[in-house]
CSV table of C-alpha atoms and ligand atoms in Angstrom, one decimal:
chain,number,residue,atom,x,y,z
G,13,UNK,CA,-2.2,8.5,-23.3
G,14,UNK,CA,-1.3,12.2,-23.3
G,15,UNK,CA,2.2,11.3,-22.2
G,16,UNK,CA,2.6,8.9,-25.2
G,17,UNK,CA,1.4,11.8,-27.4
G,18,UNK,CA,3.9,14.1,-25.8
G,19,UNK,CA,6.8,11.8,-26.7
G,20,UNK,CA,5.6,11.6,-30.3
G,21,UNK,CA,5.2,15.4,-30.4
G,22,UNK,CA,8.8,15.9,-29.0
G,23,UNK,CA,10.3,13.6,-31.6
G,24,UNK,CA,8.5,15.4,-34.4
G,25,UNK,CA,9.7,18.8,-33.0
G,26,UNK,CA,13.5,18.9,-33.0
G,27,UNK,CA,13.5,22.7,-33.3
G,28,UNK,CA,11.0,25.6,-33.1
G,29,UNK,CA,10.0,25.6,-36.9
G,30,UNK,CA,9.2,21.9,-36.7
G,31,UNK,CA,7.3,22.3,-33.4
G,32,UNK,CA,5.0,24.9,-35.0
G,33,UNK,CA,4.5,22.7,-38.1
G,34,UNK,CA,3.5,19.8,-35.8
G,35,UNK,CA,1.1,22.1,-34.0
G,36,UNK,CA,-0.4,23.3,-37.3
G,37,UNK,CA,-1.1,19.7,-38.4
G,38,UNK,CA,-3.0,18.9,-35.2
G,39,UNK,CA,-4.9,22.2,-35.3
G,40,UNK,CA,-6.1,21.6,-38.9
G,41,UNK,CA,-7.2,18.1,-37.9
G,42,UNK,CA,-9.5,19.7,-35.3
G,43,UNK,CA,-11.0,22.2,-37.7
G,44,UNK,CA,-8.7,25.2,-37.1
G,45,UNK,CA,-8.3,27.4,-40.1
G,46,UNK,CA,-4.9,29.1,-40.9
G,47,UNK,CA,-5.3,32.9,-41.3
G,48,UNK,CA,-2.7,35.1,-43.0
G,49,UNK,CA,-1.9,38.1,-40.9
G,50,UNK,CA,-1.4,40.1,-44.1
G,51,UNK,CA,-5.2,39.7,-44.9
G,52,UNK,CA,-8.0,41.7,-43.3
G,53,UNK,CA,-9.8,39.7,-40.5
G,54,UNK,CA,-13.4,39.4,-41.6
G,55,UNK,CA,-15.2,37.9,-38.7
G,56,UNK,CA,-14.8,36.4,-35.2
G,57,UNK,CA,-18.1,34.7,-34.5
G,58,UNK,CA,-18.7,32.4,-31.5
G,59,UNK,CA,-17.3,28.9,-32.3
G,60,UNK,CA,-14.8,30.2,-34.9
G,61,UNK,CA,-11.5,28.4,-34.7
G,62,UNK,CA,-8.4,29.8,-36.4
G,63,UNK,CA,-4.7,30.4,-35.9
G,64,UNK,CA,-2.0,32.7,-37.2
G,65,UNK,CA,1.7,32.0,-37.4
G,66,UNK,CA,4.6,34.5,-37.3
G,67,UNK,CA,8.0,33.7,-38.9
G,68,UNK,CA,7.1,30.0,-39.0
G,69,UNK,CA,8.3,29.8,-35.4
G,70,UNK,CA,5.5,31.3,-33.3
G,71,UNK,CA,1.8,30.5,-33.4
G,72,UNK,CA,-1.4,32.0,-32.0
G,73,UNK,CA,-4.6,30.0,-31.9
G,74,UNK,CA,-8.1,31.3,-31.1
G,75,UNK,CA,-11.4,29.6,-30.3
G,76,UNK,CA,-13.9,32.4,-30.2
G,77,UNK,CA,-16.3,32.3,-27.2
G,78,UNK,CA,-19.9,33.3,-26.8
G,79,UNK,CA,-19.0,36.6,-25.1
G,80,UNK,CA,-17.5,39.4,-27.1
G,81,UNK,CA,-13.7,39.7,-26.4
G,82,UNK,CA,-14.1,43.2,-25.0
G,83,UNK,CA,-16.9,42.2,-22.6
G,84,UNK,CA,-15.6,38.8,-21.6
G,85,UNK,CA,-11.9,39.1,-22.1
G,86,UNK,CA,-9.9,36.0,-23.1
G,87,UNK,CA,-8.2,33.1,-21.4
G,88,UNK,CA,-4.6,33.0,-22.6
G,89,UNK,CA,-2.1,30.1,-22.2
G,90,UNK,CA,1.4,31.1,-23.4
G,91,UNK,CA,4.5,29.0,-23.8
G,92,UNK,CA,7.6,29.0,-26.0
G,93,UNK,CA,8.7,27.0,-29.0
G,94,UNK,CA,12.5,27.4,-28.7
G,95,UNK,CA,15.1,25.4,-26.6
G,96,UNK,CA,18.8,25.8,-26.2
G,97,UNK,CA,20.8,24.3,-29.0
G,98,UNK,CA,23.6,25.1,-31.5
G,99,UNK,CA,23.0,27.1,-34.6
G,100,UNK,CA,25.0,26.3,-37.8
G,101,UNK,CA,26.9,29.4,-39.0
G,102,UNK,CA,27.0,30.3,-42.7
G,103,UNK,CA,29.8,28.7,-44.7
G,104,UNK,CA,30.0,26.3,-41.8
G,105,UNK,CA,32.4,23.6,-43.1
G,106,UNK,CA,35.9,23.5,-41.6
G,107,UNK,CA,38.2,21.0,-43.2
G,108,UNK,CA,41.0,19.7,-41.0
G,109,UNK,CA,44.4,18.7,-42.4
G,110,UNK,CA,43.4,15.1,-42.6
G,111,UNK,CA,40.1,15.4,-44.3
G,112,UNK,CA,38.0,15.6,-41.2
G,113,UNK,CA,35.1,18.0,-41.8
G,114,UNK,CA,33.6,19.8,-38.8
G,115,UNK,CA,30.8,22.4,-38.8
G,116,UNK,CA,31.2,25.9,-37.3
G,117,UNK,CA,28.4,26.5,-34.8
G,118,UNK,CA,27.3,29.1,-32.3
G,119,UNK,CA,25.4,28.6,-29.1
G,120,UNK,CA,21.7,29.4,-29.0
G,121,UNK,CA,20.4,30.0,-25.5
G,122,UNK,CA,21.8,28.7,-22.2
G,123,UNK,CA,22.6,25.0,-23.0
G,124,UNK,CA,24.5,22.8,-20.5
G,125,UNK,CA,27.1,22.3,-23.2
G,126,UNK,CA,28.8,19.2,-21.7
G,127,UNK,CA,25.6,17.2,-22.2
G,128,UNK,CA,26.0,17.6,-26.0
G,129,UNK,CA,29.2,15.5,-26.2
G,130,UNK,CA,29.2,12.0,-27.8
G,131,UNK,CA,25.6,12.0,-28.9
G,132,UNK,CA,24.2,11.0,-32.3
G,133,UNK,CA,23.2,14.5,-33.5
G,134,UNK,CA,21.5,15.7,-36.7
G,135,UNK,CA,20.2,18.9,-38.3
G,136,UNK,CA,16.7,20.5,-38.4
G,137,UNK,CA,15.3,23.9,-39.2
G,138,UNK,CA,14.5,25.7,-42.4
G,139,UNK,CA,16.2,26.2,-45.8
G,140,UNK,CA,15.6,29.1,-48.1
G,141,UNK,CA,15.7,28.4,-51.9
G,142,UNK,CA,15.8,30.7,-54.9
G,143,UNK,CA,12.4,31.6,-56.3
G,144,UNK,CA,10.9,33.7,-59.2
G,145,UNK,CA,10.0,36.5,-56.7
G,146,UNK,CA,13.1,38.0,-55.0
G,147,UNK,CA,11.0,39.4,-52.1
G,148,UNK,CA,9.6,35.9,-51.3
G,149,UNK,CA,12.2,33.1,-51.6
G,150,UNK,CA,10.9,29.6,-51.1
G,151,UNK,CA,11.1,28.4,-47.5
G,152,UNK,CA,11.3,24.6,-46.9
G,153,UNK,CA,11.4,22.8,-43.5
G,154,UNK,CA,14.3,20.4,-43.0
G,155,UNK,CA,14.4,17.5,-40.5
G,156,UNK,CA,17.2,15.1,-41.2
G,157,UNK,CA,16.2,12.1,-39.2
G,158,UNK,CA,19.4,10.0,-39.5
G,159,UNK,CA,22.3,10.6,-37.1
G,160,UNK,CA,24.6,12.9,-39.1
G,161,UNK,CA,27.0,14.5,-36.7
G,162,UNK,CA,28.6,14.1,-33.3
G,163,UNK,CA,30.7,16.3,-30.9
G,164,UNK,CA,33.4,13.9,-29.7
G,165,UNK,CA,34.8,14.3,-26.1
G,166,UNK,CA,38.5,14.6,-25.4
G,167,UNK,CA,39.8,11.3,-23.9
G,168,UNK,CA,40.5,11.3,-20.2
G,169,UNK,CA,44.1,10.4,-20.9
G,170,UNK,CA,44.6,13.9,-22.4
G,171,UNK,CA,42.7,15.6,-19.5
G,172,UNK,CA,43.1,13.8,-16.2
G,173,UNK,CA,41.2,16.6,-14.4
G,174,UNK,CA,38.1,16.1,-16.5
G,175,UNK,CA,36.0,14.9,-13.6
G,176,UNK,CA,37.0,17.9,-11.5
G,177,UNK,CA,35.2,20.3,-13.8
G,178,UNK,CA,36.1,21.5,-17.3
G,179,UNK,CA,35.9,25.0,-18.8
G,180,UNK,CA,34.5,24.7,-22.3
G,181,UNK,CA,35.0,27.1,-25.2
G,182,UNK,CA,32.0,27.5,-27.5
G,183,UNK,CA,34.2,28.1,-30.4
G,184,UNK,CA,36.9,25.4,-29.8
G,185,UNK,CA,35.2,22.5,-28.0
G,186,UNK,CA,31.7,22.3,-29.4
G,187,UNK,CA,32.2,21.9,-33.1
G,188,UNK,CA,30.5,18.7,-34.4
G,189,UNK,CA,32.1,16.3,-36.9
G,190,UNK,CA,30.3,15.9,-40.1
G,191,UNK,CA,32.4,13.3,-42.0
G,192,UNK,CA,35.6,12.5,-43.8
G,193,UNK,CA,36.7,13.7,-47.2
G,194,UNK,CA,37.9,10.6,-49.0
G,195,UNK,CA,40.5,10.6,-51.8
G,196,UNK,CA,38.0,9.4,-54.4
G,197,UNK,CA,35.4,11.9,-53.2
G,198,UNK,CA,36.8,15.4,-53.5
G,199,UNK,CA,35.2,17.9,-51.1
G,200,UNK,CA,32.5,19.9,-52.9
G,201,UNK,CA,30.2,21.3,-50.3
G,202,UNK,CA,29.4,18.3,-48.1
G,203,UNK,CA,26.7,20.1,-46.0
G,204,UNK,CA,24.9,21.7,-49.0
G,205,UNK,CA,24.9,18.3,-50.8
G,206,UNK,CA,23.3,16.7,-47.8
G,207,UNK,CA,20.6,19.4,-47.6
G,208,UNK,CA,20.0,19.4,-51.4
G,209,UNK,CA,19.6,15.6,-51.3
G,210,UNK,CA,17.2,15.6,-48.4
G,211,UNK,CA,15.0,18.3,-50.0
G,212,UNK,CA,15.3,16.9,-53.5
G,213,UNK,CA,16.4,20.4,-54.5
G,214,UNK,CA,19.2,21.7,-56.7
G,215,UNK,CA,22.4,22.5,-54.7
G,216,UNK,CA,22.8,25.8,-56.5
G,217,UNK,CA,19.3,27.0,-55.5
G,218,UNK,CA,20.1,27.0,-51.7
G,219,UNK,CA,20.5,30.6,-50.7
G,220,UNK,CA,20.6,30.3,-46.9
G,221,UNK,CA,19.3,28.4,-43.9
G,222,UNK,CA,18.3,28.5,-40.2
G,223,UNK,CA,19.6,25.1,-39.1
G,224,UNK,CA,20.3,23.8,-35.6
G,225,UNK,CA,21.7,20.7,-34.0
G,226,UNK,CA,19.4,18.2,-32.2
G,227,UNK,CA,19.8,14.8,-30.5
G,228,UNK,CA,18.4,12.0,-32.6
G,229,UNK,CA,17.8,9.8,-29.5
G,230,UNK,CA,14.0,9.5,-29.2
G,231,UNK,CA,12.1,10.7,-26.1
G,232,UNK,CA,11.3,7.9,-23.7
G,233,UNK,CA,9.8,6.8,-20.4
G,234,UNK,CA,12.2,6.0,-17.5
G,235,UNK,CA,11.8,4.7,-13.9
G,236,UNK,CA,10.7,1.5,-12.2
G,237,UNK,CA,7.0,2.5,-12.8
G,238,UNK,CA,7.7,4.4,-16.1
G,239,UNK,CA,7.0,7.5,-14.0
G,240,UNK,CA,9.5,9.8,-15.6
G,241,UNK,CA,9.9,11.3,-19.1
G,242,UNK,CA,13.4,11.6,-20.5
G,243,UNK,CA,13.6,13.9,-23.5
G,244,UNK,CA,15.2,16.9,-25.1
G,245,UNK,CA,13.2,20.2,-25.1
G,246,UNK,CA,10.7,19.4,-22.4
G,247,UNK,CA,11.4,23.1,-21.6
G,248,UNK,CA,9.1,24.3,-23.1
G,249,UNK,CA,7.6,21.9,-25.6
G,250,UNK,CA,6.0,19.9,-22.8
G,251,UNK,CA,4.0,23.0,-21.8
G,252,UNK,CA,3.3,23.8,-25.5
G,253,UNK,CA,1.9,20.3,-25.9
G,254,UNK,CA,-0.2,20.6,-22.7
G,255,UNK,CA,-1.7,23.9,-23.9
G,256,UNK,CA,-2.4,22.6,-27.4
G,257,UNK,CA,-4.0,19.3,-26.1
G,258,UNK,CA,-6.2,21.3,-23.7
G,259,UNK,CA,-7.3,23.6,-26.5
G,260,UNK,CA,-8.1,20.7,-28.9
G,261,UNK,CA,-9.9,18.7,-26.2
G,262,UNK,CA,-12.1,21.7,-25.4
G,263,UNK,CA,-12.8,22.7,-29.0
G,264,UNK,CA,-16.0,20.6,-29.5
G,265,UNK,CA,-18.1,23.0,-27.3
G,266,UNK,CA,-18.2,26.8,-27.8
G,267,UNK,CA,-16.6,28.4,-24.7
G,268,UNK,CA,-18.1,31.3,-22.8
G,269,UNK,CA,-14.8,33.2,-22.9
G,270,UNK,CA,-12.5,33.1,-26.0
G,271,UNK,CA,-9.6,30.6,-25.6
G,272,UNK,CA,-6.2,31.8,-26.8
G,273,UNK,CA,-3.0,29.7,-27.1
G,274,UNK,CA,0.1,31.8,-27.8
G,275,UNK,CA,3.4,30.0,-28.6
G,276,UNK,CA,6.3,32.5,-28.8
G,277,UNK,CA,9.8,32.0,-30.1
G,278,UNK,CA,13.2,33.2,-28.8
G,279,UNK,CA,12.4,33.0,-25.0
G,280,UNK,CA,15.8,31.5,-24.5
G,281,UNK,CA,17.5,34.6,-25.9
G,282,UNK,CA,15.4,37.2,-24.2
G,283,UNK,CA,12.2,37.3,-26.3
G,284,UNK,CA,13.0,40.6,-28.1
G,285,UNK,CA,12.2,39.6,-31.6
G,286,UNK,CA,9.1,40.1,-33.9
G,287,UNK,CA,8.1,36.5,-33.0
G,288,UNK,CA,9.0,36.7,-29.3
G,289,UNK,CA,6.9,37.7,-26.3
G,290,UNK,CA,8.5,41.2,-26.4
G,291,UNK,CA,6.7,41.9,-29.7
G,292,UNK,CA,3.3,43.7,-29.9
G,293,UNK,CA,2.1,41.0,-32.4
G,294,UNK,CA,-0.3,39.2,-30.1
G,295,UNK,CA,-1.7,42.5,-28.8
G,296,UNK,CA,-2.3,43.6,-32.5
G,297,UNK,CA,-4.2,40.3,-33.2
G,298,UNK,CA,-6.4,40.9,-30.1
G,299,UNK,CA,-7.0,44.5,-31.2
G,300,UNK,CA,-8.1,43.3,-34.7
G,301,UNK,CA,-10.5,40.7,-33.2
G,302,UNK,CA,-12.0,43.3,-30.9
G,303,UNK,CA,-12.7,45.6,-33.9
G,304,UNK,CA,-14.0,42.9,-36.1
G,305,UNK,CA,-16.5,42.0,-33.4
G,306,UNK,CA,-17.8,45.6,-33.5
G,307,UNK,CA,-15.7,47.2,-30.8
G,308,UNK,CA,-13.9,50.5,-31.1
G,309,UNK,CA,-10.1,50.7,-30.6
G,310,UNK,CA,-10.6,51.8,-27.0
G,311,UNK,CA,-12.4,48.5,-26.3
G,312,UNK,CA,-9.0,46.7,-26.7
G,313,UNK,CA,-8.2,47.9,-23.1
G,314,UNK,CA,-11.4,46.5,-21.8
G,315,UNK,CA,-10.5,43.1,-23.4
G,316,UNK,CA,-7.2,43.2,-21.6
G,317,UNK,CA,-8.7,44.1,-18.3
G,318,UNK,CA,-11.2,41.3,-18.5
G,319,UNK,CA,-8.6,38.7,-19.6
G,320,UNK,CA,-6.4,36.2,-17.6
G,321,UNK,CA,-3.0,34.7,-18.6
G,322,UNK,CA,-1.4,31.4,-17.7
G,323,UNK,CA,2.3,31.8,-18.6
G,324,UNK,CA,3.5,28.2,-18.8
G,325,UNK,CA,7.2,27.5,-18.6
G,326,UNK,CA,8.8,24.6,-16.8
G,327,UNK,CA,9.9,24.9,-13.1
G,328,UNK,CA,12.8,23.4,-11.2
G,329,UNK,CA,12.0,20.2,-9.5
G,330,UNK,CA,13.8,19.3,-6.3
G,331,UNK,CA,17.1,17.4,-7.1
G,332,UNK,CA,17.9,14.9,-4.4
G,333,UNK,CA,21.7,15.3,-4.9
G,334,UNK,CA,21.7,19.1,-4.5
G,335,UNK,CA,19.2,20.0,-1.9
G,336,UNK,CA,21.4,23.0,-0.7
G,337,UNK,CA,20.4,24.8,-4.0
G,338,UNK,CA,16.8,25.0,-3.0
G,339,UNK,CA,14.6,27.1,-0.8
G,340,UNK,CA,14.6,25.4,2.7
G,341,UNK,CA,10.8,25.2,2.8
G,342,UNK,CA,9.4,25.0,-0.8
G,343,UNK,CA,10.8,22.6,-3.2
G,344,UNK,CA,8.5,21.1,-5.8
G,345,UNK,CA,8.7,17.4,-6.5
G,346,UNK,CA,8.6,15.6,-9.8
G,347,UNK,CA,5.2,14.0,-9.9
G,348,UNK,CA,3.8,16.4,-7.4
G,349,UNK,CA,1.7,18.4,-9.9
G,350,UNK,CA,2.1,21.8,-11.6
G,351,UNK,CA,4.1,24.6,-9.9
G,352,UNK,CA,3.2,28.2,-9.4
G,353,UNK,CA,6.4,30.4,-9.5
G,354,UNK,CA,6.9,33.5,-7.3
G,355,UNK,CA,9.7,36.1,-7.2
G,356,UNK,CA,9.9,39.2,-5.0
G,357,UNK,CA,11.8,41.0,-7.8
G,358,UNK,CA,8.9,40.3,-10.2
G,359,UNK,CA,10.7,38.0,-12.6
G,360,UNK,CA,7.5,36.1,-12.5
G,361,UNK,CA,4.0,37.5,-13.1
G,362,UNK,CA,2.4,35.6,-10.2
G,363,UNK,CA,1.0,37.4,-7.2
G,364,UNK,CA,-1.2,36.1,-4.4
G,365,UNK,CA,-4.4,36.9,-6.3
G,366,UNK,CA,-3.4,35.4,-9.7
G,367,UNK,CA,-1.8,32.4,-7.9
G,368,UNK,CA,-5.1,31.8,-6.1
G,369,UNK,CA,-7.0,31.7,-9.5
G,370,UNK,CA,-4.7,28.9,-10.6
G,371,UNK,CA,-4.9,27.0,-7.3
G,372,UNK,CA,-8.7,27.1,-7.5
G,373,UNK,CA,-8.6,25.8,-11.1
G,374,UNK,CA,-6.4,22.9,-9.8
G,375,UNK,CA,-8.8,22.2,-6.9
G,376,UNK,CA,-11.8,22.1,-9.2
G,377,UNK,CA,-10.2,19.2,-11.2
G,378,UNK,CA,-8.6,17.5,-8.2
G,379,UNK,CA,-5.0,18.2,-9.2
G,380,UNK,CA,-2.4,19.0,-6.5
G,381,UNK,CA,-0.6,22.4,-7.0
G,382,UNK,CA,3.0,23.1,-5.8
G,383,UNK,CA,4.8,26.4,-5.3
G,384,UNK,CA,8.3,27.5,-6.2
G,385,UNK,CA,10.5,30.3,-4.8
G,386,UNK,CA,14.2,30.6,-5.4
G,387,UNK,CA,16.8,30.0,-2.6
G,388,UNK,CA,17.2,33.7,-1.6
G,389,UNK,CA,21.0,33.6,-2.6
G,390,UNK,CA,20.3,32.1,-6.0
G,391,UNK,CA,19.3,34.5,-8.9
G,392,UNK,CA,17.0,32.1,-10.8
G,393,UNK,CA,15.6,32.5,-14.3
G,394,UNK,CA,12.8,34.6,-15.9
G,395,UNK,CA,10.1,33.8,-18.4
G,396,UNK,CA,7.3,35.1,-20.7
G,397,UNK,CA,4.7,36.6,-18.4
G,398,UNK,CA,6.4,39.9,-17.5
G,399,UNK,CA,7.9,40.4,-20.9
G,400,UNK,CA,4.4,40.2,-22.4
G,401,UNK,CA,3.2,42.8,-19.9
G,402,UNK,CA,4.9,45.5,-22.0
G,403,UNK,CA,2.2,45.1,-24.7
G,404,UNK,CA,-0.5,43.2,-22.8
G,405,UNK,CA,-0.7,44.2,-19.1
G,406,UNK,CA,-2.6,41.1,-18.1
G,407,UNK,CA,-3.6,39.7,-14.8
G,408,UNK,CA,-1.8,36.3,-14.8
G,409,UNK,CA,0.3,33.7,-13.2
G,410,UNK,CA,3.7,32.1,-14.1
G,411,UNK,CA,3.7,28.4,-13.7
G,412,UNK,CA,5.1,25.2,-15.2
G,413,UNK,CA,5.6,21.6,-14.6
G,414,UNK,CA,8.6,20.6,-12.6
G,415,UNK,CA,11.6,19.2,-14.4
G,416,UNK,CA,15.2,18.2,-13.6
G,417,UNK,CA,18.3,19.1,-15.7
G,418,UNK,CA,16.8,22.2,-17.2
G,419,UNK,CA,18.7,23.1,-20.4
G,420,UNK,CA,20.5,19.7,-20.6
G,421,UNK,CA,20.3,18.0,-23.9
G,422,UNK,CA,17.9,15.6,-22.1
G,423,UNK,CA,15.6,16.8,-19.3
G,424,UNK,CA,13.6,14.8,-16.8
G,425,UNK,CA,9.9,15.3,-16.2
G,426,UNK,CA,7.1,13.2,-14.7
G,427,UNK,CA,4.1,11.6,-16.6
G,428,UNK,CA,1.7,12.4,-13.7
G,429,UNK,CA,2.4,16.1,-14.0
G,430,UNK,CA,1.8,16.1,-17.8
G,431,UNK,CA,-1.6,14.4,-17.4
G,432,UNK,CA,-2.4,16.7,-14.4
G,433,UNK,CA,-1.6,20.0,-16.1
G,434,UNK,CA,-3.7,19.2,-19.1
G,435,UNK,CA,-6.7,18.8,-16.8
G,436,UNK,CA,-6.1,22.2,-15.3
G,437,UNK,CA,-5.6,23.9,-18.7
G,438,UNK,CA,-8.9,22.3,-20.0
G,439,UNK,CA,-10.7,23.7,-16.9
G,440,UNK,CA,-9.2,27.1,-17.6
G,441,UNK,CA,-10.5,27.1,-21.2
G,442,UNK,CA,-13.9,25.9,-20.0
G,443,UNK,CA,-14.6,28.3,-17.1
G,444,UNK,CA,-16.3,31.5,-17.7
A,510,ZN,ZN1,11.5,27.7,-20.8
């Protein structure tokens, strides 16, 4: 059930902006009100449900608990809305000598580029249109659902070594083909025409856009028992969906401790943006809530000390073809349950105490918990938890569901893990 909903959420969310909009729709259906961060917050009473967005690509949802935030802290689940992809550059069209039009793109995040070849791709993101008010142009979301582009591979006959490994240039090899300029149809801004058509807007009103490539192939179940999930953007939209589902499933009853779901943008490029985990935005929201509940500015620090964070970002599952890449003892399995991540250099926030909190939550709902450490000669990745510590020094754990093929255009997860982690997150939002 939850897994079917995850597949629908992934298909609705080809990029960060669309993922946030898909979240907003679900939050509103469950009685969450959208607050504008430019307005003064007037109240935060037990049972109040609201959310705030930042840049249209990050979202912060709150379900206010019975205890004041400074006295009881808050239970925070955070995850990220962005995934590796290719961004369309301005003035992107490159017209070849024979009328073949390609788009100029640049890499966003650490994609496995070879997985983007020979796929039916399309465009999604946001388009900015002329308005009456120069300080506030009109922003429209764009999700072109039909296959529009593809990045064709080079035939093996021109590169006999292709199966021995190929070095790819982001600028030369990865440009998608958009179409052919025919003799009858003179070129007159092919991309802008497609966008204008899709939005029902005037071509000349388009000022700029933040548009990205995505794979139009829908998310699906795979495996003899349908045990796997094959989809783009499992990292980290599967954890976004799990956090959101847990928040909505627990929103009928007023919790003791305030529930917070924070979905940051730009994790894949280092989080140092106004809508990323390196920004003080979430801390500023917490501070405003503390004050509106009658606290003094100093009480913000009590709220932080009383809080707990689950930083949810996918973990590496054990790959049967590459066992030498993994720690000799600990290698989480697909379908083995959520994974706590540890790192001696503190790339992850987990420590023995915070990990124990998470393990106890798992035990309470009968969910198995796995643990991940890097092979000691492999550097590994980092995530949200410790970046957030710069503005919110929270007690917390880094965890995530195991997946294979992280940062491929399609990643592989397990349905069991998705159902299991939602139970743990629900328990986290329910406990005192
Ligand atoms: Zn991630």
